[in-house]
Coordinates of C-alpha atoms and ligand atoms in Angstrom, one line a residue:
M1 CA 12.8 -10.3 33.3
S2 CA 10.9 -7.8 35.4
I3 CA 11.6 -4.2 35.5
D4 CA 13.7 -3.0 38.5
Y5 CA 12.1 0.3 39.8
T6 CA 14.4 0.6 42.8
E7 CA 17.2 1.8 40.5
R8 CA 17.8 5.4 39.6
I9 CA 17.2 4.4 36.0
P10 CA 14.4 1.7 35.9
N11 CA 15.5 -1.1 33.6
N12 CA 15.4 -4.8 32.7
V13 CA 18.9 -5.0 31.3
N14 CA 20.8 -5.6 34.5
L15 CA 22.3 -2.1 34.5
A16 CA 23.6 -2.5 38.0
E17 CA 26.0 -5.1 36.8
D18 CA 27.7 -2.8 34.4
R19 CA 28.9 0.1 36.5
R20 CA 30.5 2.0 33.7
L21 CA 27.4 2.0 31.5
Q22 CA 25.3 2.8 34.5
R23 CA 27.4 5.8 35.4
A24 CA 27.4 7.0 31.8
L25 CA 23.6 6.8 31.6
E26 CA 23.3 8.4 35.0
S27 CA 25.3 11.3 33.7
W28 CA 23.1 11.6 30.6
Q29 CA 19.9 11.5 32.8
P30 CA 20.2 15.1 34.2
A31 CA 20.7 16.4 30.6
F32 CA 17.5 14.6 29.6
L33 CA 15.6 16.0 32.5
H34 CA 16.9 19.5 31.7
W35 CA 15.8 19.0 28.1
W36 CA 12.4 17.8 29.3
G37 CA 12.1 20.9 31.5
E38 CA 13.1 23.3 28.6
M39 CA 11.5 21.6 25.6
G40 CA 8.8 19.3 27.0
P41 CA 5.2 20.2 27.8
T42 CA 4.7 23.8 28.8
L43 CA 1.5 23.3 30.8
P44 CA 2.2 22.9 34.5
T45 CA 0.0 20.2 36.1
H46 CA -0.3 18.7 39.6
D47 CA -0.6 15.1 38.3
V48 CA -1.7 13.1 35.3
Y49 CA -3.3 9.6 35.1
L50 CA -0.6 7.8 33.2
R51 CA 0.4 4.3 32.3
T52 CA 3.9 3.2 33.1
A53 CA 5.5 0.0 31.9
V54 CA 6.1 -2.5 34.7
A55 CA 6.9 -5.6 32.7
V56 CA 7.6 -6.5 29.1
G57 CA 5.6 -9.8 28.8
R58 CA 2.2 -10.2 27.1
E59 CA 0.0 -9.9 30.2
G60 CA -0.3 -6.9 32.5
W61 CA 2.7 -5.0 31.1
A62 CA 1.7 -1.6 32.4
N63 CA 0.0 0.0 35.3
F64 CA -2.1 3.2 35.5
A65 CA -1.6 5.8 38.3
R66 CA -1.6 9.5 39.0
V67 CA 1.9 10.7 38.3
K68 CA 3.6 14.0 38.6
V69 CA 4.9 14.4 35.0
P70 CA 8.5 15.5 35.7
E71 CA 8.8 12.5 38.1
Y72 CA 7.7 10.0 35.4
R73 CA 10.0 7.0 35.6
W74 CA 11.7 6.9 32.2
G75 CA 13.6 3.7 31.8
I76 CA 15.2 1.0 29.6
F77 CA 12.9 -1.9 28.7
L78 CA 13.8 -4.5 26.1
A79 CA 11.5 -7.4 25.1
E80 CA 12.5 -10.8 26.4
R81 CA 15.5 -12.4 24.7
D82 CA 15.0 -15.5 22.6
P83 CA 18.3 -17.3 22.9
D84 CA 17.6 -19.3 19.7
R85 CA 16.8 -16.3 17.5
Q86 CA 18.2 -16.5 14.0
I87 CA 18.7 -13.7 11.4
A88 CA 15.7 -14.0 9.1
F89 CA 17.1 -12.3 5.9
G90 CA 20.1 -11.0 3.9
Q91 CA 23.5 -12.6 3.6
H92 CA 23.6 -13.8 7.2
K93 CA 20.2 -15.5 7.0
G94 CA 20.0 -18.5 9.3
E95 CA 23.0 -17.4 11.5
P96 CA 22.4 -16.6 15.2
A97 CA 21.3 -13.0 15.9
W98 CA 24.1 -10.7 17.0
Q99 CA 24.5 -9.7 20.6
Q100 CA 27.4 -7.4 19.7
I101 CA 27.8 -5.3 16.5
P102 CA 30.2 -6.6 13.8
G103 CA 32.8 -3.8 13.2
E104 CA 31.9 -3.3 9.6
H105 CA 28.3 -2.4 10.4
R106 CA 28.9 0.0 13.3
S107 CA 28.6 3.2 11.4
S108 CA 25.4 2.2 9.4
L109 CA 23.7 0.9 12.6
Q110 CA 24.7 4.0 14.5
R111 CA 23.2 6.1 11.8
L112 CA 19.9 4.2 11.8
I113 CA 19.7 4.4 15.6
V114 CA 20.5 8.1 15.6
V115 CA 17.8 8.8 13.0
Q116 CA 15.3 6.8 14.9
G117 CA 16.3 8.4 18.2
D118 CA 16.1 11.9 16.7
T119 CA 12.4 11.6 15.9
E120 CA 11.4 10.8 19.5
P121 CA 12.3 14.0 21.3
A122 CA 11.4 16.0 18.1
S123 CA 7.8 15.0 18.5
V124 CA 7.7 16.1 22.1
E125 CA 9.1 19.4 21.0
Q126 CA 6.6 19.8 18.3
Q127 CA 3.7 19.1 20.7
R128 CA 4.9 21.1 23.7
R129 CA 2.3 23.8 23.5
L130 CA -0.7 21.7 22.8
G131 CA -1.4 21.3 26.5
L132 CA -2.6 24.9 26.5
T133 CA -5.5 24.2 24.2
A134 CA -6.7 20.6 24.8
P135 CA -10.3 19.9 24.0
S136 CA -10.8 17.9 27.2
L137 CA -9.0 16.4 30.2
Y138 CA -9.2 13.0 28.5
D139 CA -7.3 14.4 25.4
L140 CA -4.9 16.3 27.6
R141 CA -4.0 13.1 29.4
N142 CA -3.5 11.3 26.1
L143 CA -1.1 14.0 24.9
F144 CA 1.0 13.6 28.1
Q145 CA 0.9 9.8 27.7
V146 CA 2.2 10.1 24.1
N147 CA 4.9 12.7 25.2
V148 CA 6.3 10.6 28.2
E149 CA 6.5 7.5 26.0
E150 CA 8.3 9.4 23.2
G151 CA 10.7 10.5 25.9
R152 CA 11.1 6.8 26.9
H153 CA 11.7 5.9 23.2
L154 CA 14.5 8.4 23.3
W155 CA 15.9 6.5 26.3
A156 CA 15.6 3.3 24.3
M157 CA 17.9 4.6 21.6
V158 CA 20.3 6.3 24.0
Y159 CA 20.7 3.0 25.8
L160 CA 21.9 1.4 22.6
L161 CA 24.2 4.2 21.7
H162 CA 25.8 4.2 25.2
A163 CA 26.0 0.4 25.5
Y164 CA 27.3 -0.5 22.1
F165 CA 28.9 2.5 20.4
G166 CA 31.5 3.7 22.9
R167 CA 32.6 7.3 22.8
A168 CA 30.9 8.0 19.4
G169 CA 27.6 6.7 20.8
R170 CA 27.9 8.9 23.9
D171 CA 28.5 11.9 21.7
E172 CA 25.5 11.1 19.5
A173 CA 23.3 10.7 22.6
E174 CA 24.3 14.1 23.8
A175 CA 23.6 15.6 20.3
L176 CA 20.1 14.1 20.4
L177 CA 19.3 16.7 23.1
L178 CA 21.0 19.6 21.2
R179 CA 19.1 19.4 17.9
N180 CA 15.7 20.9 18.1
S181 CA 12.5 20.7 16.0
G182 CA 12.3 23.6 13.6
S183 CA 15.7 25.1 14.7
E184 CA 17.4 27.2 12.0
D185 CA 20.9 26.1 13.2
S186 CA 20.5 22.6 14.3
P187 CA 17.2 21.1 13.1
R188 CA 15.9 17.6 13.6
I189 CA 17.2 15.1 10.9
L190 CA 14.0 14.2 9.1
G191 CA 11.7 16.8 7.4
A192 CA 8.4 16.0 9.1
F193 CA 9.9 16.5 12.5
N194 CA 10.7 20.1 11.8
E195 CA 7.1 20.9 10.9
E196 CA 4.8 22.6 13.5
T197 CA 2.1 20.8 15.4
P198 CA 0.3 24.0 16.4
D199 CA -3.3 22.6 16.9
W200 CA -5.1 19.5 17.8
L201 CA -6.3 18.6 14.4
S202 CA -2.6 18.6 13.4
F203 CA -1.9 16.5 16.5
F204 CA -4.5 13.9 15.5
M205 CA -3.2 13.8 11.9
F206 CA 0.4 13.5 13.2
T207 CA -0.4 10.6 15.5
Y208 CA -2.4 8.9 12.7
F209 CA 0.1 9.4 9.8
T210 CA 3.5 10.2 11.3
D211 CA 3.4 7.8 14.2
R212 CA 2.3 5.2 11.7
D213 CA 5.5 5.7 9.8
G214 CA 7.1 5.0 13.2
K215 CA 5.2 1.8 13.4
Y216 CA 6.5 0.6 10.0
Q217 CA 10.1 1.8 10.6
L218 CA 10.2 0.1 14.0
G219 CA 8.7 -3.0 12.4
T220 CA 11.7 -3.2 10.1
L221 CA 14.2 -2.5 12.8
K222 CA 12.6 -5.2 15.0
E223 CA 13.8 -7.6 12.3
S224 CA 17.4 -6.5 12.7
A225 CA 20.2 -9.0 13.2
F226 CA 21.4 -6.8 16.0
D227 CA 19.3 -8.4 18.8
P228 CA 19.3 -5.6 21.3
L229 CA 17.9 -3.3 18.6
S230 CA 15.3 -5.8 17.7
R231 CA 14.2 -6.3 21.3
T232 CA 14.0 -2.6 22.0
C233 CA 11.9 -2.0 18.9
E234 CA 9.6 -4.8 19.8
F235 CA 8.7 -3.3 23.1
M236 CA 8.5 0.2 21.6
L237 CA 5.8 -1.1 19.2
K238 CA 3.7 -2.1 22.1
E239 CA 3.6 1.4 23.5
E240 CA 3.3 2.9 20.0
A241 CA -0.2 1.3 19.4
H242 CA -1.8 3.8 21.8
H243 CA -0.3 6.7 20.0
M244 CA -2.0 5.6 16.8
F245 CA -5.2 5.0 18.7
V246 CA -5.1 8.6 19.7
G247 CA -4.8 9.7 16.1
T248 CA -7.4 7.3 14.7
T249 CA -10.1 8.1 17.3
G250 CA -9.1 11.8 17.3
V251 CA -9.9 12.1 13.6
D252 CA -13.0 9.9 14.1
R253 CA -14.3 12.4 16.6
V254 CA -13.6 15.5 14.5
V255 CA -15.3 13.8 11.4
E256 CA -18.2 12.7 13.5
R257 CA -18.9 16.2 14.8
T258 CA -18.5 17.7 11.4
A259 CA -21.0 15.2 10.0
V260 CA -23.6 16.1 12.7
L261 CA -23.2 19.8 12.0
M262 CA -23.5 19.3 8.2
R263 CA -26.7 17.3 8.5
E264 CA -28.3 19.4 11.2
H265 CA -27.7 22.6 9.3
D266 CA -27.8 21.2 5.8
T267 CA -24.5 22.9 4.8
D268 CA -20.9 22.1 4.0
D269 CA -19.8 25.3 5.6
V270 CA -19.7 24.3 9.3
A271 CA -17.0 26.8 10.2
P272 CA -19.5 29.5 11.3
L273 CA -21.1 26.8 13.4
G274 CA -17.9 26.1 15.3
G275 CA -17.0 22.9 13.4
I276 CA -14.1 22.0 11.0
P277 CA -15.3 21.8 7.4
L278 CA -14.7 18.5 5.6
A279 CA -12.6 20.3 3.0
V280 CA -10.3 21.6 5.8
I281 CA -10.0 18.1 7.3
Q282 CA -9.0 16.9 3.8
K283 CA -6.3 19.5 3.5
Y284 CA -4.8 18.7 6.8
L285 CA -4.9 15.1 5.9
N286 CA -3.2 15.8 2.5
F287 CA -0.4 17.7 4.3
H288 CA 0.3 15.1 7.0
Y289 CA 0.1 12.2 4.7
S290 CA 2.5 13.7 2.2
V291 CA 5.1 14.8 4.7
S292 CA 4.9 11.3 6.3
L293 CA 5.5 9.6 2.9
D294 CA 8.8 11.6 2.7
L295 CA 9.9 9.7 5.8
F296 CA 10.3 6.5 3.8
G297 CA 13.2 8.0 1.9
G298 CA 13.7 7.5 -1.9
E299 CA 11.7 4.8 -3.7
T300 CA 15.0 3.4 -4.8
S301 CA 17.8 3.4 -2.3
T302 CA 21.2 1.6 -2.3
N303 CA 21.4 2.5 1.4
V304 CA 18.4 0.4 2.1
A305 CA 19.6 -2.5 -0.1
N306 CA 22.8 -2.5 1.9
Y307 CA 21.0 -2.4 5.2
F308 CA 18.9 -5.4 4.1
T309 CA 21.7 -7.5 2.7
S310 CA 23.9 -7.0 5.7
G311 CA 21.0 -7.8 8.1
L312 CA 20.6 -4.4 9.7
K313 CA 17.0 -3.6 8.7
G314 CA 14.5 -6.1 7.4
R315 CA 11.1 -5.8 5.8
W316 CA 7.7 -5.4 7.3
Q317 CA 6.7 -8.8 8.6
E318 CA 9.8 -10.4 7.2
E319 CA 9.1 -13.8 8.4
R320 CA 5.7 -13.9 6.8
R321 CA 7.1 -13.2 3.3
R322 CA 7.1 -16.1 1.0
D323 CA 10.4 -15.6 -0.9
D324 CA 14.0 -16.4 -0.4
H325 CA 14.6 -13.4 2.1
V326 CA 17.8 -12.6 0.2
L327 CA 16.2 -10.9 -2.9
T328 CA 19.1 -11.1 -5.2
R329 CA 16.9 -12.2 -8.1
E330 CA 13.5 -10.7 -7.2
V331 CA 12.0 -7.8 -9.1
T332 CA 9.2 -5.4 -8.2
T333 CA 7.1 -2.7 -9.8
V334 CA 7.8 0.9 -8.9
E335 CA 6.5 4.2 -10.3
Q336 CA 8.8 6.1 -12.5
I337 CA 8.4 9.4 -14.4
D338 CA 8.8 9.1 -18.1
G339 CA 8.2 11.9 -20.5
G340 CA 5.9 13.8 -18.2
R341 CA 3.9 10.7 -17.3
I342 CA 3.9 8.5 -14.3
V343 CA 4.5 4.9 -15.5
A344 CA 5.3 1.6 -13.8
A345 CA 8.7 0.1 -14.1
E346 CA 10.2 -3.2 -13.1
L347 CA 13.3 -2.8 -10.8
P348 CA 15.3 -5.1 -8.6
A349 CA 13.3 -5.6 -5.4
L350 CA 16.5 -5.1 -3.3
I351 CA 16.8 -1.4 -4.2
A352 CA 13.1 -0.8 -3.9
L353 CA 12.7 -1.7 -0.2
N354 CA 11.7 1.8 0.9
H355 CA 8.9 1.5 -1.7
D356 CA 8.0 -1.9 -0.4
L357 CA 7.6 -0.5 3.1
R358 CA 5.7 2.5 1.9
T359 CA 3.3 0.3 0.1
A360 CA 2.3 -1.5 3.3
Y361 CA 2.1 1.8 5.0
I362 CA -0.3 3.3 2.4
A363 CA -2.6 0.3 2.6
D364 CA -2.7 0.8 6.4
C365 CA -3.5 4.5 6.0
Q366 CA -6.3 3.6 3.7
T367 CA -8.1 1.8 6.5
G368 CA -8.4 5.1 8.3
I369 CA -10.0 6.7 5.2
T370 CA -12.5 3.8 5.0
R371 CA -13.3 4.2 8.7
W372 CA -13.8 8.0 8.5
N373 CA -16.0 7.7 5.4
R374 CA -18.2 5.1 7.2
I375 CA -18.6 7.7 10.0
L376 CA -19.6 10.3 7.5
A377 CA -22.1 7.9 5.8
A378 CA -23.5 6.9 9.2
G379 CA -24.0 10.6 9.9
G380 CA -26.0 11.0 6.7
V381 CA -23.3 12.8 4.8
T382 CA -23.4 11.8 1.1
G383 CA -20.6 12.7 -1.4
P384 CA -17.1 11.5 -2.1
G385 CA -15.9 11.8 1.5
L386 CA -12.2 11.8 2.4
R387 CA -9.4 10.2 0.4
L388 CA -5.6 9.8 0.3
P389 CA -4.0 12.1 -2.2
H390 CA -1.8 10.6 -4.9
V391 CA 1.6 9.4 -3.6
G392 CA 3.4 12.0 -5.7
F393 CA 1.5 15.0 -4.2
N394 CA 3.5 17.6 -2.3
R395 CA 6.6 15.5 -2.0
K396 CA 10.1 16.7 -1.0
V397 CA 12.0 13.4 -1.0
G398 CA 12.4 10.7 -3.7
L399 CA 11.1 10.4 -7.3
F400 CA 8.4 13.0 -7.0
A401 CA 10.5 15.7 -5.3
G402 CA 10.5 18.8 -7.5
C403 CA 7.5 17.5 -9.6
H404 CA 4.2 19.3 -9.4
I405 CA 1.6 16.6 -8.9
T406 CA -2.1 17.2 -8.0
P407 CA -3.9 15.1 -5.4
D408 CA -5.5 13.3 -8.4
G409 CA -2.1 12.4 -9.7
Q410 CA -1.9 14.8 -12.7
I411 CA 1.5 16.2 -13.5
V412 CA 1.1 20.0 -13.9
D413 CA 3.4 23.0 -14.2
A414 CA 4.4 25.1 -11.3
A415 CA 1.9 27.8 -12.0
A416 CA -1.0 25.4 -12.1
W417 CA 0.2 23.8 -8.9
E418 CA 0.4 27.1 -7.1
A419 CA -3.1 28.0 -8.3
G420 CA -4.4 24.7 -7.0
R421 CA -2.6 24.8 -3.7
P422 CA -5.2 26.7 -1.6
A423 CA -7.7 23.9 -2.5
W424 CA -5.2 21.2 -1.5
L425 CA -3.2 22.3 1.5
P426 CA -4.3 24.3 4.6
T427 CA -4.4 28.0 3.8
P428 CA -3.6 30.7 6.4
A429 CA -7.4 31.2 6.7
D430 CA -8.0 27.5 7.3
K431 CA -5.3 27.5 10.0
A432 CA -6.7 30.6 11.6
H433 CA -10.1 29.0 11.8
V434 CA -8.8 25.8 13.4
E435 CA -6.7 28.0 15.7
S436 CA -9.8 29.9 16.7
L437 CA -11.4 26.7 17.9
M438 CA -8.4 25.8 20.1
R439 CA -9.7 26.8 23.6
P440 CA -8.8 24.7 26.6
V441 CA -11.7 22.7 28.2
Y442 CA -10.5 21.5 31.5
E443 CA -13.6 20.7 33.5
P444 CA -14.0 17.0 34.1
G445 CA -16.4 15.4 31.6
K446 CA -16.7 18.5 29.4
I447 CA -15.6 18.5 25.8
A448 CA -14.9 21.2 23.2
A449 CA -17.7 21.6 20.6
W450 CA -15.5 21.0 17.5
L451 CA -15.2 17.3 18.1
A452 CA -17.4 14.4 19.4
P453 CA -16.7 12.9 22.9
P454 CA -14.6 9.8 23.0
R455 CA -16.5 6.4 23.1
N456 CA -14.7 5.2 26.3
G457 CA -12.5 6.5 29.1
I458 CA -9.0 5.3 29.7
N459 CA -8.4 2.0 31.5
G460 CA -12.1 1.7 32.3
Q461 CA -12.3 5.1 34.0
P462 CA -15.5 7.2 33.3
L463 CA -15.3 10.1 30.9
D464 CA -15.7 12.6 33.7
Y465 CA -12.7 11.3 35.6
S466 CA -10.1 13.9 36.5
Y467 CA -7.5 12.6 34.1
V468 CA -5.4 15.6 34.8
R469 CA -5.3 17.7 38.1
F470 CA -3.9 21.2 38.4
Ligands
BYC501 N1 14.3 14.0 5.5 O1 18.7 6.5 0.3 P1 17.6 7.4 0.8 C1 9.0 7.7 14.4 C2 18.3 11.2 3.5 S1 9.1 7.9 12.7 C3 15.7 14.3 5.4 O2 16.4 7.5 0.0 P2 17.4 5.8 3.1 C4 8.1 8.6 15.2 C5 18.8 9.9 4.0 O3 19.1 9.9 5.4 C6 10.3 6.7 12.2 N2 16.6 13.4 4.9 O4 17.2 7.1 2.3 C7 7.0 9.1 14.7 C8 20.1 9.8 3.1 O5 21.1 10.6 3.7 P3 22.7 10.1 3.5 C9 11.7 7.1 12.2 C10 16.2 12.3 4.3 O6 18.6 5.9 3.8 C11 6.2 9.9 15.4 C12 19.6 10.5 1.8 O7 18.5 11.3 2.1 N3 12.6 6.0 12.0 O8 9.6 6.8 14.9 O9 17.1 4.6 2.3 C13 6.6 10.4 16.7 C14 19.3 9.4 0.7 O10 18.1 8.8 1.0 C15 14.8 11.9 4.4 C16 13.4 5.9 10.8 O11 13.3 6.7 9.9 C17 13.9 12.8 5.0 N4 12.6 12.5 5.0 O12 16.1 5.9 4.0 C18 7.8 9.9 17.2 C19 14.2 4.6 10.8 N5 14.7 10.7 3.8 O13 22.8 8.8 4.1 C20 8.6 9.0 16.5 C21 15.6 4.8 10.6 C22 16.0 10.3 3.4 O14 22.9 10.1 2.0 N6 15.9 5.5 9.3 N7 16.8 11.3 3.7 O15 23.4 11.3 4.2 C23 16.0 4.9 8.1 O16 15.7 3.7 8.0 C24 16.4 5.7 6.9 O17 17.3 6.7 7.3 C25 15.2 6.4 6.2 C26 15.8 6.9 4.8 C27 14.0 5.5 6.0 C28 14.8 7.7 6.9

């Protein structure tokens, strides 16, 4: 079904036919716009070259146009419904997907939707000042694209809360605008979303590592027996791909520039030359990767076993798995700490599903490392290159929380960890250096000197296109 843009809230869910729901969402809309004004991008612009969803099918789903950011048409878009869709896993496997929520699963589903919804505005809040220091108009435009779409993903979850969870859902939708990233009194729910994104290296790492957690979590919710959630997540994943592109190619360009400076000047210390040393890139990577691993929850979780068995949350690419999709007899290998050593233990697969998802995520993250090391090699930089730290490094959630584990995977005592920390995580001096490079470059076609230019423009436009006008 196509998207109706004549409505106050663009949608493809026939909102006009449900007056009560329409009115409820129309009364949430001003609160959203107020939140966007207060907590969204701080940089005022005239217009930005943005993509807006116009359909949900495979072909030509979005168009590109100059848009005044506060007038962006946030709306409610679900992927097409498959009337024959069946539940693919858990105790209801083979039954028709649910169009309404069975009473016994209301509170768990509401919790999952609230957690997912909470991350979307959180990221907009974290990124709100980055517009003041973008390295080019191309990058600035990408930032706004990511921000407006995260705003739309909030709409996606708020629609579900309003449409399916009654009064409690409306209250949760309101609360999504009241918690704020980093707030002392009412922080965002998950740890990574209360961290700062103060500079563009952090932004690229965030969109590489943290948005990628989003990809995997949405992938599991896309499997949900609750069909409207599944369809919402399917369409969100389509938008999400660009966010990870921004992260991947952003880090590419930083690494490329660093490699050029290292070779031209035959030094590792590219900071005085206006570049970001490889060691600093590695520390930022260590930080963002480790806080993103925390987003997968504990390695073993009865919550996730229950979500799976009851059909609320599946596995990554559930339908491609070659097992019984019920997992009552399967076992899997999970790390455990035993007598000061990290060992492998066999556990029921059902309680290790967060670990299962995290394993797929880690393999995906590794592709970035391979790519960046290729860029370094092509730039003539020899040496070990970048790498993912050990999964137990710098963790606050799960098995490794409270342990002191080095990026190499050695368990050490607190003093040794503290002594190693400046070599592993960004120091105040590293952050100050990166900060010092953050100067806005807002002339069309120009680009800051700490990163390479992008390979291509957006939607076939040239690099010197005025992606943002003031
Ligand atoms: N911080 O049984 P456990 C995205 C809580 S990113 C704080 O191990 P479970 C995006 C947990 O809630 C994707 N608390 O956890 C990216 C539980 O609390 P209760 C976001 C945490 O339930 C970039 C307790 O600890 N989507 O979309 O198996 C930009 C026991 O934990 C954390 C989702 O996360 C944490 N890191 O799994 C924009 C999907 N981890 O119930 C957007 C929805 C755990 O005992 N969420 N806790 O009070 C879920 O599926 C699950 O809630 C989690 C945790 C995977 C997060």
